[in-house]
Amino acid sequence: MPLPKEVLETIKKRLDEAEEAVKSVEDVLADMRVTGIGVGEQEEKLKAAKADLRKLRLFYDRQVKKAV
């Protein structure tokens, strides 16, 4: 059973916000790396978050196709 259109719109909005936040974090980590601050642990957390976000985006895309 597909998700209601309103729910899909909310999910899309939040996914877009999360992707923007990831870009912002990537910029901060790049700046930290340039200044010589170790970012290994943060990069691993970011990598995991990006993988989770990718899975959620795939879920969303499938739900949109079901709704059509």
GROMACS .gro file of C-alpha atoms in nm:
model
   68
    1MET     CA    1   0.000   0.000   0.000
    2PRO     CA    2   0.154   0.331  -0.106
    3LEU     CA    3   0.202   0.615   0.137
    4PRO     CA    4  -0.035   0.913   0.117
    5LYS     CA    5   0.075   1.203  -0.102
    6GLU     CA    6   0.106   1.438   0.198
    7VAL     CA    7   0.343   1.196   0.371
    8LEU     CA    8   0.553   1.162   0.057
    9GLU     CA    9   0.580   1.541   0.030
   10THR     CA   10   0.698   1.562   0.391
   11ILE     CA   11   0.952   1.286   0.335
   12LYS     CA   12   1.085   1.459   0.022
   13LYS     CA   13   1.120   1.789   0.206
   14ARG     CA   14   1.310   1.627   0.491
   15LEU     CA   15   1.533   1.427   0.257
   16ASP     CA   16   1.623   1.745   0.070
   17GLU     CA   17   1.702   1.920   0.400
   18ALA     CA   18   1.917   1.627   0.511
   19GLU     CA   19   2.110   1.629   0.183
   20GLU     CA   20   2.179   2.001   0.225
   21ALA     CA   21   2.298   1.937   0.581
   22VAL     CA   22   2.533   1.665   0.456
   23LYS     CA   23   2.683   1.909   0.206
   24SER     CA   24   2.734   2.160   0.485
   25VAL     CA   25   2.904   1.901   0.705
   26GLU     CA   26   3.129   1.800   0.414
   27ASP     CA   27   3.235   2.164   0.376
   28VAL     CA   28   3.312   2.192   0.748
   29LEU     CA   29   3.515   1.870   0.742
   30ALA     CA   30   3.708   1.993   0.438
   31ASP     CA   31   3.792   2.315   0.622
   32MET     CA   32   3.898   2.119   0.930
   33ARG     CA   33   4.116   1.891   0.718
   34VAL     CA   34   4.288   2.193   0.560
   35THR     CA   35   4.374   2.332   0.903
   36GLY     CA   36   4.527   2.002   1.005
   37ILE     CA   37   4.257   1.886   1.244
   38GLY     CA   38   4.200   1.509   1.240
   39VAL     CA   39   3.858   1.426   1.104
   40GLY     CA   40   3.875   1.048   1.068
   41GLU     CA   41   3.600   0.970   1.318
   42GLN     CA   42   3.372   1.242   1.181
   43GLU     CA   43   3.429   1.120   0.825
   44GLU     CA   44   3.325   0.768   0.925
   45LYS     CA   45   3.007   0.901   1.085
   46LEU     CA   46   2.936   1.111   0.777
   47LYS     CA   47   2.993   0.811   0.551
   48ALA     CA   48   2.740   0.608   0.756
   49ALA     CA   49   2.490   0.895   0.751
   50LYS     CA   50   2.525   0.929   0.373
   51ALA     CA   51   2.465   0.555   0.331
   52ASP     CA   52   2.151   0.577   0.545
   53LEU     CA   53   2.033   0.880   0.351
   54ARG     CA   54   2.088   0.696   0.023
   55LYS     CA   55   1.875   0.404   0.150
   56LEU     CA   56   1.600   0.642   0.257
   57ARG     CA   57   1.608   0.814  -0.082
   58LEU     CA   58   1.569   0.476  -0.254
   59PHE     CA   59   1.275   0.394  -0.026
   60TYR     CA   60   1.117   0.728  -0.108
   61ASP     CA   61   1.165   0.677  -0.483
   62ARG     CA   62   0.999   0.335  -0.463
   63GLN     CA   63   0.706   0.475  -0.267
   64VAL     CA   64   0.659   0.753  -0.523
   65LYS     CA   65   0.647   0.495  -0.803
   66LYS     CA   66   0.387   0.294  -0.611
   67ALA     CA   67   0.175   0.603  -0.558
   68VAL     CA   68   0.156   0.675  -0.933
   0.00000   0.00000   0.00000
